[in-house]
Amino acid sequence: MRSISLALAGLVLVWTLASSPTAHAQQSATNPQFDAELAKKLGADQRGMRRYVMALLKTGPNKMAAGPERDAMFAGHFANIKKLAAEGLLVTAGPFDGVDGWRGMFIFAVNSIAEAQALTTTDPVIQKGEMVAEYHIHYGTTALMEIPALHQKLTPNLP
């Protein structure tokens, strides 16, 4: 009788462990679309994600008046964006609506805020004080790394 009780207890234990959420997570199916070479190239971890730094651009202390100097500053801003994107350091950038001083954002493919700060200081709008940056670590899909290449395919006229 004791051996039957032990056997039943063992079966209950095995069934409990096999039906737990942890057991299901460990039995996940292999992704047939997984591209190991692409994942490595883009820096993906086991979840297909990576670390980025987002810089929120806000209105700075030195609003420049409209005119040639402001136009030159923004021409340099866009040239800097293009350069950093071409180097694979800037994944995406774009403006906000300006509400509450929010002007735009950069998402950098770097691991630290210090690296993002160094890149942001190369931008004329930051150098002139037109904008200031606030930094945040972001853990997101590695697919963001493909945005610059996709954007080129969607833009009929390049500046």
PDB file of C-alpha atoms in Angstrom:
ATOM      1  CA  MET A   1       0.000   0.000   0.000  1.00  0.00           C
ATOM      2  CA  ARG A   2       2.846   2.341   0.807  1.00  0.00           C
ATOM      3  CA  SER A   3       4.444   1.862  -2.634  1.00  0.00           C
ATOM      4  CA  ILE A   4       1.112   2.720  -4.317  1.00  0.00           C
ATOM      5  CA  SER A   5       0.859   5.923  -2.227  1.00  0.00           C
ATOM      6  CA  LEU A   6       4.413   6.885  -3.148  1.00  0.00           C
ATOM      7  CA  ALA A   7       3.735   6.185  -6.823  1.00  0.00           C
ATOM      8  CA  LEU A   8       0.566   8.299  -6.771  1.00  0.00           C
ATOM      9  CA  ALA A   9       2.380  11.120  -4.953  1.00  0.00           C
ATOM     10  CA  GLY A  10       5.122  10.975  -7.565  1.00  0.00           C
ATOM     11  CA  LEU A  11       2.584  11.131 -10.406  1.00  0.00           C
ATOM     12  CA  VAL A  12       0.855  14.108  -8.791  1.00  0.00           C
ATOM     13  CA  LEU A  13       4.210  15.873  -8.413  1.00  0.00           C
ATOM     14  CA  VAL A  14       5.172  15.199 -12.032  1.00  0.00           C
ATOM     15  CA  TRP A  15       1.751  16.372 -13.289  1.00  0.00           C
ATOM     16  CA  THR A  16       1.943  19.541 -11.117  1.00  0.00           C
ATOM     17  CA  LEU A  17       5.425  20.423 -12.375  1.00  0.00           C
ATOM     18  CA  ALA A  18       4.537  19.695 -15.992  1.00  0.00           C
ATOM     19  CA  SER A  19       1.434  21.872 -15.872  1.00  0.00           C
ATOM     20  CA  SER A  20       3.076  24.859 -14.177  1.00  0.00           C
ATOM     21  CA  PRO A  21       3.581  28.124 -16.140  1.00  0.00           C
ATOM     22  CA  THR A  22       7.343  27.720 -15.779  1.00  0.00           C
ATOM     23  CA  ALA A  23       7.234  24.337 -17.472  1.00  0.00           C
ATOM     24  CA  HIS A  24       5.272  25.775 -20.409  1.00  0.00           C
ATOM     25  CA  ALA A  25       7.727  28.651 -20.786  1.00  0.00           C
ATOM     26  CA  GLN A  26      10.597  26.176 -20.913  1.00  0.00           C
ATOM     27  CA  GLN A  27       8.838  24.165 -23.632  1.00  0.00           C
ATOM     28  CA  SER A  28       8.441  27.083 -26.052  1.00  0.00           C
ATOM     29  CA  ALA A  29       8.534  26.203 -29.709  1.00  0.00           C
ATOM     30  CA  THR A  30      11.454  27.050 -31.962  1.00  0.00           C
ATOM     31  CA  ASN A  31      10.734  30.030 -34.211  1.00  0.00           C
ATOM     32  CA  PRO A  32      10.949  28.831 -37.843  1.00  0.00           C
ATOM     33  CA  GLN A  33      11.511  32.439 -39.003  1.00  0.00           C
ATOM     34  CA  PHE A  34      14.494  33.041 -36.692  1.00  0.00           C
ATOM     35  CA  ASP A  35      17.506  34.406 -38.582  1.00  0.00           C
ATOM     36  CA  ALA A  36      20.571  33.868 -36.381  1.00  0.00           C
ATOM     37  CA  GLU A  37      22.851  35.843 -38.701  1.00  0.00           C
ATOM     38  CA  LEU A  38      20.537  38.881 -38.713  1.00  0.00           C
ATOM     39  CA  ALA A  39      20.041  38.659 -34.936  1.00  0.00           C
ATOM     40  CA  LYS A  40      23.800  38.684 -34.428  1.00  0.00           C
ATOM     41  CA  LYS A  41      24.336  41.529 -36.911  1.00  0.00           C
ATOM     42  CA  LEU A  42      21.734  43.721 -35.179  1.00  0.00           C
ATOM     43  CA  GLY A  43      22.829  42.858 -31.639  1.00  0.00           C
ATOM     44  CA  ALA A  44      19.754  40.912 -30.526  1.00  0.00           C
ATOM     45  CA  ASP A  45      19.669  39.059 -27.240  1.00  0.00           C
ATOM     46  CA  GLN A  46      17.704  35.820 -26.673  1.00  0.00           C
ATOM     47  CA  ARG A  47      14.441  37.806 -26.622  1.00  0.00           C
ATOM     48  CA  GLY A  48      15.217  39.562 -29.915  1.00  0.00           C
ATOM     49  CA  MET A  49      15.779  42.793 -28.011  1.00  0.00           C
ATOM     50  CA  ARG A  50      18.615  45.162 -27.183  1.00  0.00           C
ATOM     51  CA  ARG A  51      19.446  48.255 -25.186  1.00  0.00           C
ATOM     52  CA  TYR A  52      19.021  51.766 -26.562  1.00  0.00           C
ATOM     53  CA  VAL A  53      19.169  55.271 -25.131  1.00  0.00           C
ATOM     54  CA  MET A  54      16.347  57.673 -25.896  1.00  0.00           C
ATOM     55  CA  ALA A  55      17.098  61.393 -25.791  1.00  0.00           C
ATOM     56  CA  LEU A  56      14.033  63.598 -25.409  1.00  0.00           C
ATOM     57  CA  LEU A  57      14.697  67.010 -26.910  1.00  0.00           C
ATOM     58  CA  LYS A  58      13.040  69.913 -25.128  1.00  0.00           C
ATOM     59  CA  THR A  59      13.062  73.655 -25.653  1.00  0.00           C
ATOM     60  CA  GLY A  60      16.306  75.084 -24.325  1.00  0.00           C
ATOM     61  CA  PRO A  61      17.214  78.416 -22.773  1.00  0.00           C
ATOM     62  CA  ASN A  62      18.405  80.096 -26.001  1.00  0.00           C
ATOM     63  CA  LYS A  63      15.579  80.335 -28.527  1.00  0.00           C
ATOM     64  CA  MET A  64      17.125  81.648 -31.718  1.00  0.00           C
ATOM     65  CA  ALA A  65      15.165  84.183 -33.762  1.00  0.00           C
ATOM     66  CA  ALA A  66      14.079  83.299 -37.298  1.00  0.00           C
ATOM     67  CA  GLY A  67      16.683  84.111 -39.910  1.00  0.00           C
ATOM     68  CA  PRO A  68      19.836  82.812 -41.623  1.00  0.00           C
ATOM     69  CA  GLU A  69      21.594  81.816 -38.389  1.00  0.00           C
ATOM     70  CA  ARG A  70      18.604  79.717 -37.248  1.00  0.00           C
ATOM     71  CA  ASP A  71      18.290  78.186 -40.726  1.00  0.00           C
ATOM     72  CA  ALA A  72      21.996  77.247 -40.642  1.00  0.00           C
ATOM     73  CA  MET A  73      21.621  75.750 -37.158  1.00  0.00           C
ATOM     74  CA  PHE A  74      18.747  73.527 -38.293  1.00  0.00           C
ATOM     75  CA  ALA A  75      20.575  72.575 -41.512  1.00  0.00           C
ATOM     76  CA  GLY A  76      23.423  71.399 -39.270  1.00  0.00           C
ATOM     77  CA  HIS A  77      20.929  69.591 -37.041  1.00  0.00           C
ATOM     78  CA  PHE A  78      19.549  67.606 -39.987  1.00  0.00           C
ATOM     79  CA  ALA A  79      23.048  66.934 -41.365  1.00  0.00           C
ATOM     80  CA  ASN A  80      24.085  65.607 -37.951  1.00  0.00           C
ATOM     81  CA  ILE A  81      21.039  63.335 -37.804  1.00  0.00           C
ATOM     82  CA  LYS A  82      21.878  61.972 -41.240  1.00  0.00           C
ATOM     83  CA  LYS A  83      25.544  61.393 -40.273  1.00  0.00           C
ATOM     84  CA  LEU A  84      24.720  59.570 -37.027  1.00  0.00           C
ATOM     85  CA  ALA A  85      22.125  57.417 -38.806  1.00  0.00           C
ATOM     86  CA  ALA A  86      24.637  56.517 -41.542  1.00  0.00           C
ATOM     87  CA  GLU A  87      27.083  55.445 -38.816  1.00  0.00           C
ATOM     88  CA  GLY A  88      24.440  53.121 -37.340  1.00  0.00           C
ATOM     89  CA  LEU A  89      24.351  55.056 -34.064  1.00  0.00           C
ATOM     90  CA  LEU A  90      21.014  56.823 -34.478  1.00  0.00           C
ATOM     91  CA  VAL A  91      18.126  54.441 -35.038  1.00  0.00           C
ATOM     92  CA  THR A  92      15.350  56.981 -35.367  1.00  0.00           C
ATOM     93  CA  ALA A  93      14.679  60.652 -34.766  1.00  0.00           C
ATOM     94  CA  GLY A  94      11.785  62.974 -35.241  1.00  0.00           C
ATOM     95  CA  PRO A  95       9.872  65.974 -33.996  1.00  0.00           C
ATOM     96  CA  PHE A  96       7.089  66.224 -31.460  1.00  0.00           C
ATOM     97  CA  ASP A  97       4.289  68.777 -31.511  1.00  0.00           C
ATOM     98  CA  GLY A  98       6.077  71.219 -29.201  1.00  0.00           C
ATOM     99  CA  VAL A  99       3.456  70.955 -26.460  1.00  0.00           C
ATOM    100  CA  ASP A 100       5.007  71.491 -23.029  1.00  0.00           C
ATOM    101  CA  GLY A 101       8.357  72.204 -24.689  1.00  0.00           C
ATOM    102  CA  TRP A 102       8.746  68.711 -26.136  1.00  0.00           C
ATOM    103  CA  ARG A 103      10.534  69.231 -29.456  1.00  0.00           C
ATOM    104  CA  GLY A 104      11.779  65.835 -30.609  1.00  0.00           C
ATOM    105  CA  MET A 105      13.623  62.629 -29.839  1.00  0.00           C
ATOM    106  CA  PHE A 106      16.620  60.587 -30.775  1.00  0.00           C
ATOM    107  CA  ILE A 107      16.907  56.848 -30.182  1.00  0.00           C
ATOM    108  CA  PHE A 108      20.547  55.837 -30.118  1.00  0.00           C
ATOM    109  CA  ALA A 109      21.885  52.293 -30.533  1.00  0.00           C
ATOM    110  CA  VAL A 110      24.293  52.666 -27.619  1.00  0.00           C
ATOM    111  CA  ASN A 111      24.483  51.052 -24.195  1.00  0.00           C
ATOM    112  CA  SER A 112      24.970  54.042 -21.930  1.00  0.00           C
ATOM    113  CA  ILE A 113      23.634  57.501 -21.303  1.00  0.00           C
ATOM    114  CA  ALA A 114      27.209  58.830 -21.398  1.00  0.00           C
ATOM    115  CA  GLU A 115      27.586  57.571 -24.993  1.00  0.00           C
ATOM    116  CA  ALA A 116      24.273  59.173 -25.996  1.00  0.00           C
ATOM    117  CA  GLN A 117      25.267  62.452 -24.333  1.00  0.00           C
ATOM    118  CA  ALA A 118      28.519  62.511 -26.316  1.00  0.00           C
ATOM    119  CA  LEU A 119      26.603  61.984 -29.569  1.00  0.00           C
ATOM    120  CA  THR A 120      23.948  64.567 -28.715  1.00  0.00           C
ATOM    121  CA  THR A 121      26.557  67.242 -28.033  1.00  0.00           C
ATOM    122  CA  THR A 122      27.583  67.046 -31.703  1.00  0.00           C
ATOM    123  CA  ASP A 123      24.214  68.563 -32.674  1.00  0.00           C
ATOM    124  CA  PRO A 124      24.038  72.329 -33.347  1.00  0.00           C
ATOM    125  CA  VAL A 125      20.614  72.741 -31.676  1.00  0.00           C
ATOM    126  CA  ILE A 126      22.149  71.394 -28.451  1.00  0.00           C
ATOM    127  CA  GLN A 127      25.381  73.373 -28.864  1.00  0.00           C
ATOM    128  CA  LYS A 128      23.451  76.636 -29.328  1.00  0.00           C
ATOM    129  CA  GLY A 129      21.014  75.935 -26.477  1.00  0.00           C
ATOM    130  CA  GLU A 130      17.944  75.902 -28.738  1.00  0.00           C
ATOM    131  CA  MET A 131      17.191  72.490 -27.243  1.00  0.00           C
ATOM    132  CA  VAL A 132      18.277  70.460 -24.237  1.00  0.00           C
ATOM    133  CA  ALA A 133      18.205  66.688 -23.920  1.00  0.00           C
ATOM    134  CA  GLU A 134      16.823  64.368 -21.256  1.00  0.00           C
ATOM    135  CA  TYR A 135      18.062  60.766 -21.401  1.00  0.00           C
ATOM    136  CA  HIS A 136      16.410  57.423 -20.674  1.00  0.00           C
ATOM    137  CA  ILE A 137      17.522  53.815 -21.143  1.00  0.00           C
ATOM    138  CA  HIS A 138      15.151  51.874 -23.387  1.00  0.00           C
ATOM    139  CA  TYR A 139      15.053  48.089 -23.826  1.00  0.00           C
ATOM    140  CA  GLY A 140      13.227  47.314 -27.039  1.00  0.00           C
ATOM    141  CA  THR A 141      13.016  45.211 -30.152  1.00  0.00           C
ATOM    142  CA  THR A 142      16.181  44.893 -32.173  1.00  0.00           C
ATOM    143  CA  ALA A 143      13.999  45.400 -35.262  1.00  0.00           C
ATOM    144  CA  LEU A 144      14.380  49.158 -34.632  1.00  0.00           C
ATOM    145  CA  MET A 145      17.868  48.780 -36.094  1.00  0.00           C
ATOM    146  CA  GLU A 146      16.252  48.197 -39.495  1.00  0.00           C
ATOM    147  CA  ILE A 147      14.395  51.535 -39.526  1.00  0.00           C
ATOM    148  CA  PRO A 148      17.109  53.559 -41.317  1.00  0.00           C
ATOM    149  CA  ALA A 149      17.322  51.045 -44.182  1.00  0.00           C
ATOM    150  CA  LEU A 150      13.538  50.831 -44.473  1.00  0.00           C
ATOM    151  CA  HIS A 151      13.244  54.614 -44.444  1.00  0.00           C
ATOM    152  CA  GLN A 152      15.535  54.839 -47.470  1.00  0.00           C
ATOM    153  CA  LYS A 153      13.155  52.563 -49.354  1.00  0.00           C
ATOM    154  CA  LEU A 154      10.179  54.782 -48.486  1.00  0.00           C
ATOM    155  CA  THR A 155      11.649  58.198 -49.286  1.00  0.00           C
ATOM    156  CA  PRO A 156      11.308  59.138 -52.983  1.00  0.00           C
ATOM    157  CA  ASN A 157      13.522  62.256 -52.774  1.00  0.00           C
ATOM    158  CA  LEU A 158      16.596  62.378 -50.596  1.00  0.00           C
ATOM    159  CA  PRO A 159      17.693  65.766 -49.241  1.00  0.00           C
TER     160      PRO A 159
END
